[in-house]
Coordinates of C-alpha atoms and ligand atoms in Angstrom, one line a residue:
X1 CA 67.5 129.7 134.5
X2 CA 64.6 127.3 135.3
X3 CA 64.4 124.7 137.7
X4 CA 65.6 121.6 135.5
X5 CA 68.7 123.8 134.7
X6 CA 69.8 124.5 137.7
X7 CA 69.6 120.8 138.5
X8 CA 71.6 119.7 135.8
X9 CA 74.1 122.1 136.6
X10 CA 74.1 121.3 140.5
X11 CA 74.1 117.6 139.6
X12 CA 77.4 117.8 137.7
X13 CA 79.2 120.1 139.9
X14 CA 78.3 118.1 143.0
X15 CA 80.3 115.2 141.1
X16 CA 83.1 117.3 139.7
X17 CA 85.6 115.6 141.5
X18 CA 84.3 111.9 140.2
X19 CA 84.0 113.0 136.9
X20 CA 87.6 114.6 136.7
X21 CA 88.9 111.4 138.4
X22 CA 87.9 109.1 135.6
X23 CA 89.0 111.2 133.0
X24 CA 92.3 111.1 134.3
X25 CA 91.9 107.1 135.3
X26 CA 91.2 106.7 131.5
X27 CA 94.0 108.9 130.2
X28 CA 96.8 107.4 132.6
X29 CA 95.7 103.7 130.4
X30 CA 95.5 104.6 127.1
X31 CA 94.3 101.4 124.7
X32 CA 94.2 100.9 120.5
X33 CA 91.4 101.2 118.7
X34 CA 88.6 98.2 118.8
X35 CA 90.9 97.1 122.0
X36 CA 89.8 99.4 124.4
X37 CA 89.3 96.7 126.6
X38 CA 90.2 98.7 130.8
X39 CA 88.2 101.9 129.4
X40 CA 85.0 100.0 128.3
X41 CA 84.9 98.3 131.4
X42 CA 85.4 101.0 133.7
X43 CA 82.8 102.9 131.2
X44 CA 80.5 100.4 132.0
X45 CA 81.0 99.7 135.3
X46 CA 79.9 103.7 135.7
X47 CA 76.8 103.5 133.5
X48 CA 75.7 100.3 135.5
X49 CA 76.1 102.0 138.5
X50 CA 74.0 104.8 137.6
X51 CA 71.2 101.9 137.2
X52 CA 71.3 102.2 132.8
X53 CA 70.7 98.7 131.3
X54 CA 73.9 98.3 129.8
X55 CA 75.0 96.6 126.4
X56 CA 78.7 95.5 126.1
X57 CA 80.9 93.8 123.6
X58 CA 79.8 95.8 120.5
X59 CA 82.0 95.9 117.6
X60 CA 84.0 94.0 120.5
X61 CA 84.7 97.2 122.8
X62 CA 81.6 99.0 122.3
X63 CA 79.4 100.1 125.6
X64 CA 75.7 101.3 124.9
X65 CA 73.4 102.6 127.9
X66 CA 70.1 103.3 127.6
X67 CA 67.4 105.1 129.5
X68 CA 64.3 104.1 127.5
X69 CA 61.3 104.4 129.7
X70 CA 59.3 106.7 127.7
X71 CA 58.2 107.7 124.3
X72 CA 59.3 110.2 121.9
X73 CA 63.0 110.5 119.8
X74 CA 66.1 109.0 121.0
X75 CA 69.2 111.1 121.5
X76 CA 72.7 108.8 121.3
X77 CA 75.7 110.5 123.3
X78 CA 79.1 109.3 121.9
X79 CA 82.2 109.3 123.6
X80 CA 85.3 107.7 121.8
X81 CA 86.7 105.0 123.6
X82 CA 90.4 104.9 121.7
X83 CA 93.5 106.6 122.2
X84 CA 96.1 107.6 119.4
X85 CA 99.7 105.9 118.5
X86 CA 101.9 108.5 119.8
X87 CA 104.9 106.9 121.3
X88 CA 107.0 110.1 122.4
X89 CA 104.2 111.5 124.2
X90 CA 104.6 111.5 127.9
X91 CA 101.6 109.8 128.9
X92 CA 102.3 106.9 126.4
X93 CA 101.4 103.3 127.4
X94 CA 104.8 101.4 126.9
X95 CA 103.9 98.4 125.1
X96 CA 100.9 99.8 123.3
X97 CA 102.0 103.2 122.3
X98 CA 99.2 104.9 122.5
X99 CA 98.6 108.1 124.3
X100 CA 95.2 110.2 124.8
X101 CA 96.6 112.8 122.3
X102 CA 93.0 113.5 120.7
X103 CA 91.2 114.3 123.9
X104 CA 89.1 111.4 123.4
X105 CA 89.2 110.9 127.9
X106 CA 87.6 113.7 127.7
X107 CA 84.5 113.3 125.7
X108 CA 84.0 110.2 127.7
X109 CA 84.2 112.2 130.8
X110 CA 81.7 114.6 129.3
X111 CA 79.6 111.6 128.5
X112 CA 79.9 110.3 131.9
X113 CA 78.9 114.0 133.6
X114 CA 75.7 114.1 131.2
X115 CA 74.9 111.1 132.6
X116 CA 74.8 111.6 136.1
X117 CA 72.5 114.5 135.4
X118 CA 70.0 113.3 133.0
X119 CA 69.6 109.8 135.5
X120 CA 68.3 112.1 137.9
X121 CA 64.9 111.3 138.3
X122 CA 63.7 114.8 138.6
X123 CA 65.0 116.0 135.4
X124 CA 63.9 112.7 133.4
X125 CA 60.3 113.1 134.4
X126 CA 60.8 116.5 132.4
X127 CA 61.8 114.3 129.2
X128 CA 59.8 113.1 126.2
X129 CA 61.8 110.6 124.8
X130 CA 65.1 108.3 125.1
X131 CA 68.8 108.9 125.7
X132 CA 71.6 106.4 125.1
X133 CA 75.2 106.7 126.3
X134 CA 77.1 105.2 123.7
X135 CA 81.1 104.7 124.0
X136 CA 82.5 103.7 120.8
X137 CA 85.1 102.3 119.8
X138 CA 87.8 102.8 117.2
X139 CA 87.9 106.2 115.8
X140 CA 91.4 106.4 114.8
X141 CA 93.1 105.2 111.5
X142 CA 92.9 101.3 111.7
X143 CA 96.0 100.1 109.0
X144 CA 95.4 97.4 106.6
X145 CA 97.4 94.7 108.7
X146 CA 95.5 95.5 111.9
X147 CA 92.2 95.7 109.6
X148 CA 92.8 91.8 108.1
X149 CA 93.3 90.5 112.0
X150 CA 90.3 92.2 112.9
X151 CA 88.5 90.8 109.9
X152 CA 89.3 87.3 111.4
X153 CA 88.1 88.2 114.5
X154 CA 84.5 89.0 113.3
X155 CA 84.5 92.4 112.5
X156 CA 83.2 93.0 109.0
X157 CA 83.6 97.0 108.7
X158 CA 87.1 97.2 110.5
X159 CA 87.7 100.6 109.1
X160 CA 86.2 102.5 111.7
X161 CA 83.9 101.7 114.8
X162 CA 81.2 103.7 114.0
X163 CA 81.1 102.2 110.7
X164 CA 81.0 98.9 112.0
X165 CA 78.2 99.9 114.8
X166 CA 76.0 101.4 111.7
X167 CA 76.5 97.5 110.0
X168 CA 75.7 95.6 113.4
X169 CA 72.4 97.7 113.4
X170 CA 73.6 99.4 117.0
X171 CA 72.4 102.4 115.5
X172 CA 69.0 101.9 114.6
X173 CA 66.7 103.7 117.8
X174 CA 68.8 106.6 117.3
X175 CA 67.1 109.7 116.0
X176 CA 69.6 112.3 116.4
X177 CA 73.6 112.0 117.4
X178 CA 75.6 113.8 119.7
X179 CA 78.8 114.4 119.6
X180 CA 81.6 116.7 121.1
X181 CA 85.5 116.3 121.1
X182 CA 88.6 119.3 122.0
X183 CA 88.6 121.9 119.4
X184 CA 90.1 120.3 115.5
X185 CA 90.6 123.9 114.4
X186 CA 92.1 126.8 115.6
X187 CA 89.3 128.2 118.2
X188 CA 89.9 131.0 120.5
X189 CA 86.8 130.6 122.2
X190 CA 86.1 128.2 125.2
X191 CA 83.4 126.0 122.6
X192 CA 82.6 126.1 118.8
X193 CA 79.3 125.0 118.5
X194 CA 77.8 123.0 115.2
X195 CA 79.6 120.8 112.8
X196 CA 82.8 122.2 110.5
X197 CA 82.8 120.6 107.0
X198 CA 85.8 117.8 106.9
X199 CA 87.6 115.9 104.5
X200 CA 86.6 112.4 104.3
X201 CA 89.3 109.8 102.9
X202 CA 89.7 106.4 100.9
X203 CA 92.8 104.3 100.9
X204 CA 94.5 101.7 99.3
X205 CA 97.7 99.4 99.5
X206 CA 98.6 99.3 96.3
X207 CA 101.9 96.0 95.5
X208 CA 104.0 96.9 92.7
X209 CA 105.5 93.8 90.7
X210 CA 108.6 94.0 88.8
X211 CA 110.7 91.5 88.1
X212 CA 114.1 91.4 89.8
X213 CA 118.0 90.9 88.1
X214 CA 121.6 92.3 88.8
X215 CA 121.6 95.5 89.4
X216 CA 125.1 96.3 87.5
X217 CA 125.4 92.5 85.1
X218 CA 122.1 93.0 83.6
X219 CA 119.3 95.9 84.8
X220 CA 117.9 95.6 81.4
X221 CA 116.5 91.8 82.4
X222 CA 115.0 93.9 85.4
X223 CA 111.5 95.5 85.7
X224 CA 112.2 98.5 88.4
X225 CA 108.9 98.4 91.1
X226 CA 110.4 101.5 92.9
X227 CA 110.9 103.5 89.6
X228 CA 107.2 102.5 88.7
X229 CA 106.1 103.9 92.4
X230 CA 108.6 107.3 91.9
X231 CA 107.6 107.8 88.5
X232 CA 103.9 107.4 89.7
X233 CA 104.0 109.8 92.5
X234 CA 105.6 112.3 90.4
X235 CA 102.6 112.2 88.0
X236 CA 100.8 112.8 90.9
X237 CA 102.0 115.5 91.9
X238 CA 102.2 117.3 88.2
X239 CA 98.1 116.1 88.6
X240 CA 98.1 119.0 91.3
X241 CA 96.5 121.6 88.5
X242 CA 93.7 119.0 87.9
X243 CA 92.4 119.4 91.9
X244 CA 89.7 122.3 92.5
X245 CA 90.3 124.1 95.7
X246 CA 86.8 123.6 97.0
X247 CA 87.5 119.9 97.1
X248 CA 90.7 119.9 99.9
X249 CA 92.7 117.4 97.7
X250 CA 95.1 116.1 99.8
X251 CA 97.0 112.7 98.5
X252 CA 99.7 110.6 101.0
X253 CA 101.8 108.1 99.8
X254 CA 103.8 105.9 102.3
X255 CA 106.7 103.5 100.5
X256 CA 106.7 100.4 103.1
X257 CA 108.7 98.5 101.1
X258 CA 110.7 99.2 97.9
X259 CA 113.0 96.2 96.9
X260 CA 115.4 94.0 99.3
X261 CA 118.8 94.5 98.3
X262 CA 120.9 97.2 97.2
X263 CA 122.6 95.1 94.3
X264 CA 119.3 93.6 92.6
X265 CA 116.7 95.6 90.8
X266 CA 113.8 95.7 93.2
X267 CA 111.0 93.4 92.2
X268 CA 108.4 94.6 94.3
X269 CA 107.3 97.8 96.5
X270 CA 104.1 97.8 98.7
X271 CA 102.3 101.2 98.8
X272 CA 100.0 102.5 101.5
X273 CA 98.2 105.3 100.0
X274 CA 95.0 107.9 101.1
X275 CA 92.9 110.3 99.0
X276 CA 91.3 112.9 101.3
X277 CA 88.6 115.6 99.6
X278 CA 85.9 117.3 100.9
X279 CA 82.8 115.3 99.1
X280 CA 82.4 111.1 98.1
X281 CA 82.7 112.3 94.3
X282 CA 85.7 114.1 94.8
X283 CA 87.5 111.3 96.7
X284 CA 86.1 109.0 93.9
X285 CA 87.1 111.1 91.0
X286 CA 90.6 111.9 92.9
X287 CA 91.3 107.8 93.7
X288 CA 90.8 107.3 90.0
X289 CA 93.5 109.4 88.9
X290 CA 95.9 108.3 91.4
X291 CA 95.0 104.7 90.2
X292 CA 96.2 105.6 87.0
X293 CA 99.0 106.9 87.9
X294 CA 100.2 103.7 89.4
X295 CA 99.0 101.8 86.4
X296 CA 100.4 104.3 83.5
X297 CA 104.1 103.8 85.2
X298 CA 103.4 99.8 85.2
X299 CA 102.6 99.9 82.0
X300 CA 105.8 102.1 80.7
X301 CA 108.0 100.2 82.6
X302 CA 106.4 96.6 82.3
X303 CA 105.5 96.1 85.7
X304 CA 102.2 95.4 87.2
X305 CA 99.9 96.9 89.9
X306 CA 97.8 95.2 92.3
X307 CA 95.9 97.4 94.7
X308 CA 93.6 96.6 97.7
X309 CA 91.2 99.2 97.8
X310 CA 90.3 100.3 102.0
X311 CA 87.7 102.1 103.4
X312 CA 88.4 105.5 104.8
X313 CA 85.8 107.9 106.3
X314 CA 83.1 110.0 104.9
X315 CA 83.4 113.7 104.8
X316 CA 81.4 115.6 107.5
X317 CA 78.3 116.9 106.0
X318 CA 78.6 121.0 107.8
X319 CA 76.0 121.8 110.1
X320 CA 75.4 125.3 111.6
X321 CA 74.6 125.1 115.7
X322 CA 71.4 124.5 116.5
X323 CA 69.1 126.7 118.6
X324 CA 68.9 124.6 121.9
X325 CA 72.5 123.7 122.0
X326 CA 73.2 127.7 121.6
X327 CA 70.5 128.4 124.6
X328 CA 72.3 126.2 126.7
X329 CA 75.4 127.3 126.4
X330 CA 74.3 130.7 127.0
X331 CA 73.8 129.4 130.7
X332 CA 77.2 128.5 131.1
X333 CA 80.0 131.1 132.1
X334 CA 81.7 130.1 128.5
X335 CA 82.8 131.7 125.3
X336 CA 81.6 130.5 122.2
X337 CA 81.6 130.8 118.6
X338 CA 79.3 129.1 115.9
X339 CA 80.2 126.9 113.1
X340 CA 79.9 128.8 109.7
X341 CA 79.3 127.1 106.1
X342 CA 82.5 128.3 105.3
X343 CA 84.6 126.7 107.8
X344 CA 86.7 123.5 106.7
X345 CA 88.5 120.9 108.3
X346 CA 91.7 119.5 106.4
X347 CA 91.7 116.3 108.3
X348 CA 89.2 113.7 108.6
X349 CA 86.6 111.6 111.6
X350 CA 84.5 108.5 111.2
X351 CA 81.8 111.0 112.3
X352 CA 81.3 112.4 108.8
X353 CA 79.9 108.5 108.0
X354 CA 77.2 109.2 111.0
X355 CA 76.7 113.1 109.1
X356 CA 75.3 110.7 106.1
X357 CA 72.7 109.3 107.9
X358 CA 71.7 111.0 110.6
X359 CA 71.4 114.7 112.3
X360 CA 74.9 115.2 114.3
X361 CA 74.7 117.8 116.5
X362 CA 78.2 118.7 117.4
X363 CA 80.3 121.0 119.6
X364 CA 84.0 121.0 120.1
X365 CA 86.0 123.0 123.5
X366 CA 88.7 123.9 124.2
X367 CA 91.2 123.4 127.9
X368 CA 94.1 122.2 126.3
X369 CA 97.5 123.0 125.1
X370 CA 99.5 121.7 122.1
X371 CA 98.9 119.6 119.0
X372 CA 96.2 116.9 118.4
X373 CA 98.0 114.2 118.1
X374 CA 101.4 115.4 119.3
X375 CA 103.7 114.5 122.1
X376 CA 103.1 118.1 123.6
X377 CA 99.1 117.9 123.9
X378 CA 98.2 117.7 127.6
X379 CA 94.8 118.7 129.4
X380 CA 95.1 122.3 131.2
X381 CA 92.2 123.7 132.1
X382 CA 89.7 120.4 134.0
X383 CA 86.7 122.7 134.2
X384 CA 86.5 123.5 130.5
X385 CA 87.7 120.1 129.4
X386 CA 86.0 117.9 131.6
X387 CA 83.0 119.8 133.1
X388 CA 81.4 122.2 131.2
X389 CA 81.1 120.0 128.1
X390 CA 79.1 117.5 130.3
X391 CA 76.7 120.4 131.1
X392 CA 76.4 121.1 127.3
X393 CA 75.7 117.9 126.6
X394 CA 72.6 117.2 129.4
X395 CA 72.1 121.5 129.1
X396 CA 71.1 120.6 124.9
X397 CA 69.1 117.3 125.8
X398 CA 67.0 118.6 128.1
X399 CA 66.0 121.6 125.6
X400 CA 65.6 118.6 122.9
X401 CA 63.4 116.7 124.3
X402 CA 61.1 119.0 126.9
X403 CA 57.9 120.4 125.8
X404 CA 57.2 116.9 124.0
X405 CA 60.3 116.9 122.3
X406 CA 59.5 119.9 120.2
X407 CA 63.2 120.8 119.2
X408 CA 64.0 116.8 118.7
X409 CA 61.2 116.2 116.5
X410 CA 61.5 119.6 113.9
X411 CA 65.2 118.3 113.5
X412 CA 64.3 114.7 112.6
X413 CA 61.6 115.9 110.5
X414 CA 63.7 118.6 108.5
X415 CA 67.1 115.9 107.8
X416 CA 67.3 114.8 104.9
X417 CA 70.0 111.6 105.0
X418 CA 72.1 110.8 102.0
X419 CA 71.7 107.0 103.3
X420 CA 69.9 104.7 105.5
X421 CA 71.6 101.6 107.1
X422 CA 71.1 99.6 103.6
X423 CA 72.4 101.8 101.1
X424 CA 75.3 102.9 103.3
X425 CA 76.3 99.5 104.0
X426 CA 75.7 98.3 99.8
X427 CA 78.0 101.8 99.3
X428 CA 80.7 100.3 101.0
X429 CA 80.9 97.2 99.8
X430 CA 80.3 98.0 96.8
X431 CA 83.5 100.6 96.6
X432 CA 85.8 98.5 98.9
X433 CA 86.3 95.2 98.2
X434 CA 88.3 94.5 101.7
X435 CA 85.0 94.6 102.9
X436 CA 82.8 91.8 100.3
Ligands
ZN1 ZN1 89.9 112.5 117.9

């Protein structure tokens, strides 16, 4: 281990205590997504204290830091600012609902621990380029009724934070992402290192209109809306022999309303719907037949369909772990494994937009017990949760960016993004029209 190294690592240890401490001050306050209002502050108070110039109020909750004395590529550390709805979970904010049941405390903590090391003077003057400390908000699912309030308050991309950061431009003086979050697959070792391949989603609230009468006088005036939705989810499901298994079809339907009374035919049902898949075809190709399937039972039973298409997430473009983040996790006392091309993730992150346009470099740790997302996930092991993912972090940006910022500048050079800023932002407007 060389000099810098053992710095970073001393650095982060010596503040152990203050960077558990505000993990567990953010968990015990859990806030909704793009609402984050206590964990942004305190987020910033930090950064500020650490002297960063510090950005607030982007895509409302958003806090960006930056350290951009010198030269060379910029590396952006994201932490996730939001918690999850889990009522039943222990920890659960009473009137919000949410609970930090995705670990999301702790990549801010990690964030926070990367940042007491790389402010170090010592270890910057070893640094060719720029660092940002970027806590975002809004990764969770954002539903269509939260989405048209947050369309009112200014928010033009209210499907995701990151998506809305990429729009707002918040994105572009970064050259290469970092992100890290708890394990999202089954992983016995302490960190999985690179970027698994995830679904990515689109959604839609599709109204049904039939046209109500007497359920026992005279159903044949009546046009059945909850028929039409039945009949159409059954043809989705006989559409099951249509979905290749390399595309991770997955289809949800959610009836939030279906009719009024039990005595009249029920003239309308609202619909929330999502496609996931594994690439922006097969989410296209899938959303088309599920389309049909709404407007093939209209038309058999002489209703009609109205949908509101919604954005979802892109799928995470796979990327194997990369050399530096690999030789600095060799200096921790960790196990690890690393990410291979045929590893899949079922469910789905606003990440995968970021995979689209630039080079994600990802690792995911363990130190917790019980389901993402589930009344039962808890925190139980602070070092591996908390600590060691903070030296990871400042461990992979020092061997980024020293020697001139070798490592940093052969990955820029050798991405190759599906879009820039323009042609993501035309991609989503042009395929979801909550968003013209
Ligand atoms: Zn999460």
């Amino acid at each position: 281990m060389n000099h810098i190294e053992e710095k970073i690592i001393q650095i982060i240890d010596e503040h152990r205590e203050e960077i558990i401490a505000l993990a567990k001050d953010i968990q015990s306050h859990p806030e909704p997504g793009f609402y984050e209002e206590r964990t942004a502050a305190h987020v910033a108070a930090f950064l500020r204290g650490l002297g960063l110039r510090v950005h607030g109020g982007l895509a409302r909750t958003g806090v960006r830091a930056e350290w951009m004395e010198q030269d060379g590529p910029n590396i952006t550390i994201i932490g996730e600012l939001d918690a999850i709805g889990c009522k039943s979970h222990p920890m659960a904010d009473p009137v919000n609902g949410t609970a930090h049941a995705c670990g999301h405390h702790a990549q801010i903590a990690a964030m926070i621990g990367a940042a007491l090391a790389l402010t170090n003077e010592e270890v910057q003057a070893s640094l060719s380029g720029s660092v940002s400390f970027f806590a975002v908000p809004a990764e969770e699912y954002i539903d269509a009724d939260k989405r048209v309030r947050l369309r009112k308050e200014g928010i033009g991309f209210p499907a995701s934070g990151k998506s809305e950061l990429i729009r707002l431009g918040e994105f572009d003086h970064s050259d290469i992402i970092m992100t890290t979050h708890v394990h999202m697959m089954p992983v016995e070792e302490d960190f999985y290192l690179g970027n698994a391949a995830c679904n990515g989603f689109s959604a839609e609230r599709v109204t049904v209109r039939g046209k109500a009468a007497h359920a026992a006088i005279d159903p044949w005036d009546g046009v059945n809306a909850l028929s039409i939705t039945s009949s159409a989810i059954q043809m989705m499901g006989l559409m099951r022999e249509t979905f290749r298994e390399e595309d991770h079809v997955r289809l949800h339907n959610v009836i939030r309303k279906a009719g009024d009374v039990i005595n009249a035919v029920p003239d309308e049902a609202v619909i929330e719907t999502k496609v996931r898949a594994a690439s922006l075809e097969a989410i296209r190709a899938t959303q088309e037949k599920m389309d049909r399937a709404y407007d093939g039972a209209a038309y058999a039973f002489g209703g009609k369909i109205k949908r509101e298409p919604l954005q979802g997430y892109m799928p995470v473009i796979h990327r194997g772990a990369d050399e530096v983040m690999k030789e600095s996790v060799e200096l921790l006392d960790a196990t690890y494994r690393c990410s291979r091309p045929s590893d899949f993730n079922n469910a789905c992150t606003d990440v995968g937009d970021l995979t689209h346009l630039f080079p994600v470099l990802n690792f995911t740790f363990g130190g917790f017990e019980g389901k993402l997302h589930g009344a039962d996930f808890q925190i139980t092991d602070e070092e591996l949760a908390y600590i060691k993912p903070a030296k990871l972090l400042a461990l992979t940006i020092y061997h980024l960016l020293r020697d001139q910022a070798k490592e940093a500048k052969k990955i820029c050079r050798e991405f190759k993004p599906v879009f820039n800023k323009e042609s993501y932002c035309q991609y989503i407007r042009d395929n979801f029209s909550e968003n013209e």
